[in-house]
Coordinates of C-alpha atoms in Angstrom, one line a residue:
Chain O
M171 CA 111.1 85.8 91.6
L172 CA 113.4 88.7 90.8
M173 CA 111.0 89.9 88.0
T174 CA 108.0 89.6 90.3
M175 CA 109.8 91.7 93.0
L176 CA 110.8 94.3 90.4
S177 CA 107.2 94.4 89.1
L178 CA 105.9 94.6 92.7
F179 CA 108.2 97.6 93.3
V180 CA 107.3 99.4 90.1
T181 CA 103.6 98.8 90.7
F182 CA 103.7 100.3 94.2
V183 CA 106.0 103.2 93.2
G184 CA 103.4 104.0 90.4
I185 CA 100.4 103.8 92.9
G186 CA 102.3 106.0 95.4
A187 CA 103.1 108.6 92.8
V188 CA 99.5 109.3 91.7
A189 CA 97.6 108.3 94.8
F190 CA 96.1 111.7 95.7
G191 CA 93.5 111.8 98.4
G192 CA 94.6 109.2 100.9
G193 CA 93.7 105.6 101.6
Y194 CA 90.2 105.3 100.2
A195 CA 90.8 107.1 97.0
M196 CA 93.7 104.8 96.3
L197 CA 91.5 101.7 96.3
P198 CA 90.6 101.6 92.6
L199 CA 94.4 101.8 91.8
F200 CA 95.1 99.0 94.2
E201 CA 92.3 96.9 92.9
R202 CA 93.1 97.5 89.2
M203 CA 96.8 96.8 89.6
I204 CA 96.7 94.0 92.2
V205 CA 93.6 92.1 91.2
D206 CA 93.2 92.8 87.5
T207 CA 96.6 93.5 86.0
H208 CA 98.8 91.2 88.1
G209 CA 96.4 88.7 89.7
W210 CA 98.3 88.8 93.0
L211 CA 95.0 88.6 94.9
T212 CA 91.5 87.5 94.0
M213 CA 88.7 90.0 94.5
T214 CA 87.6 88.1 97.6
E215 CA 91.1 88.1 99.0
F216 CA 91.3 91.8 98.2
L217 CA 88.2 92.5 100.3
D218 CA 89.5 90.4 103.2
M219 CA 92.8 92.2 103.0
L220 CA 90.8 95.5 103.3
A221 CA 88.9 94.2 106.3
I222 CA 92.2 93.4 108.0
A223 CA 93.7 96.7 107.0
Q224 CA 90.8 98.5 108.6
V225 CA 90.7 96.6 111.9
T226 CA 94.4 97.0 112.6
P227 CA 96.0 100.3 113.6
G228 CA 97.9 102.4 111.1
P229 CA 97.3 103.9 107.7
I230 CA 95.0 101.7 105.6
S231 CA 97.2 101.9 102.5
I232 CA 100.4 101.0 104.4
N233 CA 98.6 98.1 105.9
S234 CA 97.4 97.0 102.4
A235 CA 100.8 97.3 100.8
T236 CA 102.4 95.3 103.6
F237 CA 99.8 92.6 103.4
I238 CA 100.0 92.3 99.6
G239 CA 103.8 92.3 99.5
F240 CA 103.9 89.7 102.3
Q241 CA 101.5 87.4 100.4
I242 CA 103.8 87.5 97.4
N243 CA 107.2 87.1 99.0
S244 CA 107.1 87.2 102.8
V245 CA 109.1 90.0 104.7
I246 CA 111.1 91.0 101.6
G247 CA 107.9 91.4 99.5
A248 CA 106.3 93.4 102.3
A249 CA 109.3 95.7 102.6
I250 CA 109.5 96.3 98.8
A251 CA 105.7 97.1 98.5
T252 CA 105.7 99.5 101.5
T253 CA 108.9 101.2 100.5
G254 CA 107.7 101.6 96.9
L255 CA 104.4 103.1 98.0
V256 CA 106.0 105.9 100.1
L257 CA 109.0 106.5 97.9
V258 CA 107.8 109.3 95.5
P259 CA 105.6 111.1 98.1
V260 CA 108.4 111.1 100.7
I261 CA 110.8 112.7 98.2
L262 CA 108.1 115.3 97.3
V263 CA 107.4 116.1 100.9
S264 CA 111.0 116.5 101.7
L265 CA 111.5 119.0 98.8
I266 CA 108.3 120.9 99.5
S267 CA 108.7 121.2 103.3
T268 CA 111.6 123.6 102.7
N269 CA 109.6 125.6 100.1
A270 CA 106.1 125.6 101.6
E271 CA 105.3 129.2 100.8
R272 CA 106.0 128.8 97.1
F273 CA 104.0 125.5 96.9
K274 CA 100.9 127.1 98.5
K275 CA 100.9 130.0 96.0
S276 CA 101.5 127.8 93.0
T277 CA 98.6 128.1 90.5
F278 CA 99.4 124.6 89.2
A279 CA 99.0 123.0 92.7
Q280 CA 95.7 124.9 93.3
G281 CA 94.5 124.2 89.8
I282 CA 94.9 120.4 89.6
F283 CA 93.0 120.2 92.9
V284 CA 89.9 121.7 91.3
G285 CA 89.8 118.5 89.4
L286 CA 91.3 116.1 91.8
R287 CA 89.0 116.8 94.8
P288 CA 85.8 115.7 92.9
A289 CA 87.9 112.9 91.4
F290 CA 88.4 111.4 95.0
V291 CA 84.6 111.1 95.3
G292 CA 84.3 109.3 91.9
L293 CA 87.3 107.1 92.8
I294 CA 85.8 106.0 96.1
F295 CA 82.4 105.3 94.6
A296 CA 84.1 103.3 91.8
S297 CA 85.6 101.1 94.6
V298 CA 82.2 100.7 96.2
Y299 CA 80.7 99.7 92.9
S300 CA 83.3 97.0 92.2
V301 CA 83.7 95.5 95.7
A302 CA 79.9 95.5 96.2
F303 CA 79.5 92.7 93.7
D304 CA 81.7 90.5 95.8
A305 CA 80.3 91.4 99.2
Y306 CA 76.6 91.3 98.4
V307 CA 75.8 87.7 97.9
D308 CA 72.2 87.5 99.2
V309 CA 69.4 89.4 100.9
Y310 CA 71.1 89.1 104.3
S311 CA 74.1 91.0 103.2
V312 CA 71.8 93.9 101.9
L313 CA 70.0 93.9 105.2
L314 CA 73.3 93.9 107.1
F315 CA 74.5 96.8 104.9
I316 CA 71.5 98.9 106.0
V317 CA 71.9 98.0 109.7
L318 CA 75.6 98.8 109.7
F319 CA 75.2 102.0 107.8
V320 CA 72.6 103.2 110.4
L321 CA 74.9 102.3 113.2
L322 CA 77.8 104.2 111.6
K323 CA 76.0 107.3 110.4
V324 CA 73.0 107.7 112.7
F325 CA 74.4 106.3 116.0
K326 CA 78.0 107.5 115.1
M327 CA 79.4 104.2 116.1
H328 CA 83.2 103.8 115.8
P329 CA 84.2 102.0 112.6
I330 CA 86.0 99.3 114.7
F331 CA 82.8 98.4 116.4
V332 CA 80.9 98.4 113.2
I333 CA 83.4 95.8 111.8
F334 CA 83.2 93.8 115.1
I335 CA 79.3 93.7 114.8
S336 CA 79.6 92.6 111.2
A337 CA 81.9 89.8 112.2
I338 CA 79.3 88.5 114.8
A339 CA 76.5 88.9 112.3
G340 CA 78.5 87.0 109.7
Y341 CA 79.1 84.2 112.1
I342 CA 75.4 84.0 113.1
I343 CA 74.1 84.2 109.5
Y344 CA 76.6 82.1 107.5
I345 CA 77.8 79.4 109.9
Chain M
M269 CA 114.6 123.4 122.6
Q270 CA 115.2 120.9 119.9
I271 CA 113.3 117.6 119.9
S272 CA 115.5 114.5 120.0
L273 CA 115.4 112.0 117.2
W274 CA 114.4 109.3 119.6
K275 CA 111.4 111.3 120.9
L276 CA 110.4 112.1 117.3
F277 CA 110.6 108.4 116.5
I278 CA 108.6 107.3 119.6
S279 CA 105.9 110.0 119.0
F280 CA 105.1 108.6 115.5
L281 CA 105.5 105.0 116.6
K282 CA 103.0 105.5 119.3
I283 CA 100.4 107.2 117.0
G284 CA 101.0 104.5 114.3
A285 CA 100.6 101.7 116.8
F286 CA 97.5 102.8 118.6
T287 CA 95.3 104.7 116.1
F288 CA 92.6 102.7 114.5
G289 CA 90.7 103.9 111.4
G290 CA 93.5 105.0 109.1
G291 CA 95.3 108.3 108.4
Y292 CA 92.4 110.7 108.9
A293 CA 91.8 109.4 112.4
M294 CA 95.4 110.3 113.3
I295 CA 95.1 114.0 112.6
P296 CA 93.8 115.0 116.0
L297 CA 96.5 112.9 117.6
F298 CA 99.2 114.7 115.6
E299 CA 97.8 118.0 116.7
R300 CA 97.7 117.0 120.4
E301 CA 101.2 115.6 120.3
F302 CA 103.0 118.3 118.4
V303 CA 101.0 121.5 118.8
H304 CA 99.5 121.2 122.3
R305 CA 101.8 118.9 124.2
Y306 CA 105.3 119.7 123.0
K307 CA 104.4 123.0 121.3
Y308 CA 106.9 122.3 118.5
I309 CA 104.5 123.6 115.9
K310 CA 102.2 126.6 115.9
E311 CA 98.5 126.0 115.5
E312 CA 98.3 127.9 112.1
D313 CA 101.4 126.2 110.8
F314 CA 99.8 122.8 111.6
T315 CA 96.8 123.6 109.4
D316 CA 99.1 124.6 106.6
I317 CA 101.2 121.5 106.9
L318 CA 98.1 119.4 106.9
V319 CA 96.8 121.0 103.7
I320 CA 100.1 120.5 101.9
C321 CA 100.3 116.8 103.0
Q322 CA 96.8 116.2 101.7
S323 CA 97.7 118.0 98.4
L324 CA 100.5 115.6 97.7
P325 CA 100.1 112.0 96.5
G326 CA 100.8 109.1 98.9
V327 CA 99.9 108.2 102.5
I328 CA 98.8 111.3 104.3
A329 CA 100.0 110.1 107.7
V330 CA 103.5 109.2 106.3
N331 CA 103.7 112.5 104.4
F332 CA 102.8 114.3 107.7
A333 CA 105.5 112.4 109.7
V334 CA 108.2 113.1 107.1
Y335 CA 107.2 116.8 106.8
I336 CA 107.3 117.3 110.6
G337 CA 110.6 115.3 110.9
M338 CA 112.1 117.4 108.1
T339 CA 111.0 120.7 109.6
L340 CA 112.2 119.9 113.2
R341 CA 115.3 117.8 112.5
G342 CA 116.2 117.8 108.8
K343 CA 116.8 114.6 106.8
K344 CA 117.5 112.4 109.8
G345 CA 114.3 113.6 111.4
A346 CA 112.3 112.9 108.3
F347 CA 113.7 109.4 108.2
V348 CA 113.0 108.4 111.8
S349 CA 109.6 110.0 111.7
G350 CA 108.5 108.2 108.6
F351 CA 110.0 104.9 109.8
G352 CA 108.3 105.3 113.2
M353 CA 105.0 105.8 111.4
I354 CA 105.3 102.8 109.2
L355 CA 106.9 100.3 111.6
P356 CA 103.9 99.3 113.7
S357 CA 101.6 98.7 110.6
F358 CA 104.4 96.7 109.1
V359 CA 104.9 94.4 112.1
I360 CA 101.2 94.0 113.0
I361 CA 100.1 93.2 109.4
M362 CA 102.9 90.7 108.8
T363 CA 102.1 88.9 112.0
I364 CA 98.4 88.6 111.0
A365 CA 99.1 87.7 107.4
A366 CA 101.5 84.9 108.6
F367 CA 98.8 83.3 110.8
L368 CA 95.7 84.1 108.8
Y369 CA 96.0 81.6 106.1
R370 CA 96.2 78.7 108.5
F371 CA 92.7 79.4 109.6
V372 CA 91.2 80.7 106.3
E373 CA 89.7 77.3 105.4
H374 CA 87.9 77.1 108.8
E375 CA 84.1 77.5 108.3
A376 CA 83.7 80.0 111.2
V377 CA 86.4 82.3 109.7
V378 CA 84.7 82.1 106.3
A379 CA 81.4 83.1 107.9
V380 CA 82.9 85.9 109.9
F381 CA 84.7 87.4 106.8
Q382 CA 81.4 87.2 104.8
G383 CA 79.9 89.6 107.4
V384 CA 83.0 91.8 107.6
R385 CA 83.1 92.3 103.8
V386 CA 79.7 94.0 104.1
A387 CA 81.1 96.4 106.8
V388 CA 84.1 97.2 104.6
V389 CA 81.8 98.3 101.8
V390 CA 79.8 100.4 104.3
L391 CA 82.9 102.2 105.5
I392 CA 84.2 102.9 102.0
F393 CA 80.7 104.1 101.0
S394 CA 80.5 106.4 104.0
A395 CA 83.9 107.9 103.2
G396 CA 82.6 108.6 99.7
L397 CA 79.6 110.4 101.1
K398 CA 81.7 112.5 103.3
F399 CA 83.9 113.6 100.3
L400 CA 80.7 114.1 98.2
K401 CA 79.3 116.5 100.8
Q402 CA 82.5 118.6 100.6
N403 CA 82.1 118.8 96.8
F404 CA 78.4 119.3 96.7
H405 CA 78.2 121.9 93.8
F406 CA 77.4 121.4 90.2
R407 CA 80.9 121.2 88.9
G408 CA 82.0 118.9 91.8
I409 CA 79.2 116.4 91.2
F410 CA 79.7 116.5 87.5
L411 CA 83.5 115.8 87.8
A412 CA 82.9 113.1 90.4
F413 CA 80.3 111.4 88.1
L414 CA 82.7 111.6 85.2
T415 CA 85.4 109.9 87.2
F416 CA 83.1 107.2 88.4
T417 CA 81.7 106.5 84.9
L418 CA 85.2 106.4 83.3
I419 CA 86.6 104.0 85.9
A420 CA 83.7 101.8 86.9
I421 CA 81.6 101.7 83.7
V422 CA 83.9 102.4 80.7
Y423 CA 86.8 100.7 82.7
V424 CA 89.5 103.2 81.9
H425 CA 92.6 102.7 84.0
P426 CA 92.5 105.0 87.2
F427 CA 96.0 106.3 86.3
F428 CA 94.7 108.0 83.2
V429 CA 91.5 109.2 84.9
I430 CA 93.5 110.9 87.7
G431 CA 95.8 112.5 85.1
L432 CA 92.8 113.7 83.1
L433 CA 91.0 115.2 86.1
G434 CA 94.1 117.0 87.2
V435 CA 94.5 118.6 83.7
L436 CA 90.7 119.4 83.6
G437 CA 90.9 121.0 87.1
Y438 CA 93.9 123.1 86.0
L439 CA 92.1 124.3 82.9
I440 CA 89.0 125.2 84.8
H441 CA 91.1 127.0 87.4
I442 CA 92.9 129.2 84.9
I443 CA 89.8 129.9 82.8
S444 CA 87.4 130.6 85.7
G445 CA 90.1 132.7 87.6
V446 CA 90.7 133.4 91.2
S447 CA 87.1 134.5 92.1
H448 CA 85.7 131.0 92.1
H449 CA 88.0 129.5 94.7
A450 CA 85.7 129.8 97.7
D451 CA 83.6 126.8 96.8
D452 CA 86.6 124.5 96.4
N453 CA 87.9 125.0 99.9
A454 CA 85.1 123.3 101.8

């Protein structure tokens, strides 16, 4: 168990240190490390975890880290994963908040973002690509995708309601 | 007047506990609380802080909390703010995770999650489209497509791809010079 806890901590420190672009851009990292490398969750459990992380308040990546850590070793696992995730960024923020002017003018910080900003787009679509295989099991799920997308984008429905409707639809279709 | 550590903690706890939809949904609430309501931060500084927090790795909402805490009350402030931001998520998720697996075999729960999984993909897809719109120029699309192909098709580890894109961006930036910035700041 000690080795698992250590590996949980190292994994989340690593994700936190390179996770530019917020919650959604982190998903491929989460998926590769949690599902593929360590097998802590199956792909289906990973998707269910994401659903829970979205319908509950708070940052999605904190919700995910807490959930994954809790699955592995209860409260201690949750604390280790969440602390690990924020460790490097929190240190960086504390250092930079007192040197904000220098950071803003730094060519290095501006430069890497020329590459990282488009990378977020690629990262997010890479998540869509891999989770889609698990979510789209039949023609109903494809139809449901179209309906939900229209509700979200055209009717500007709040994401929470979109998830709520998908839950009702799931119940009606699959029970 | 200096903000008390307790008030700082409660402000972030409140936002963490009641904002649905992740970190981006919290930005207007941060602004209302710290710029308009308490006037601890000037409007133009708020935008700068936001840009810096988004430029660093990690959880944007936590970065923001720590930044504000550090600016207003030093290390102690940074700690109570970050802790306040994380605490609600931590408690809520553990409560749900503890109960969830008792019901997970139930056929109604299985059916509901089958539907919800579709919604999750819709939400991620739409976040991707939003970022794509902000990078809708030849170089942006090319780099996005390169990232996607390397991770999803060639199956390179995202750690390496993020590193590679950072280096590529830096090289493009120093070669193309300052004049090409405008299109990146969308």
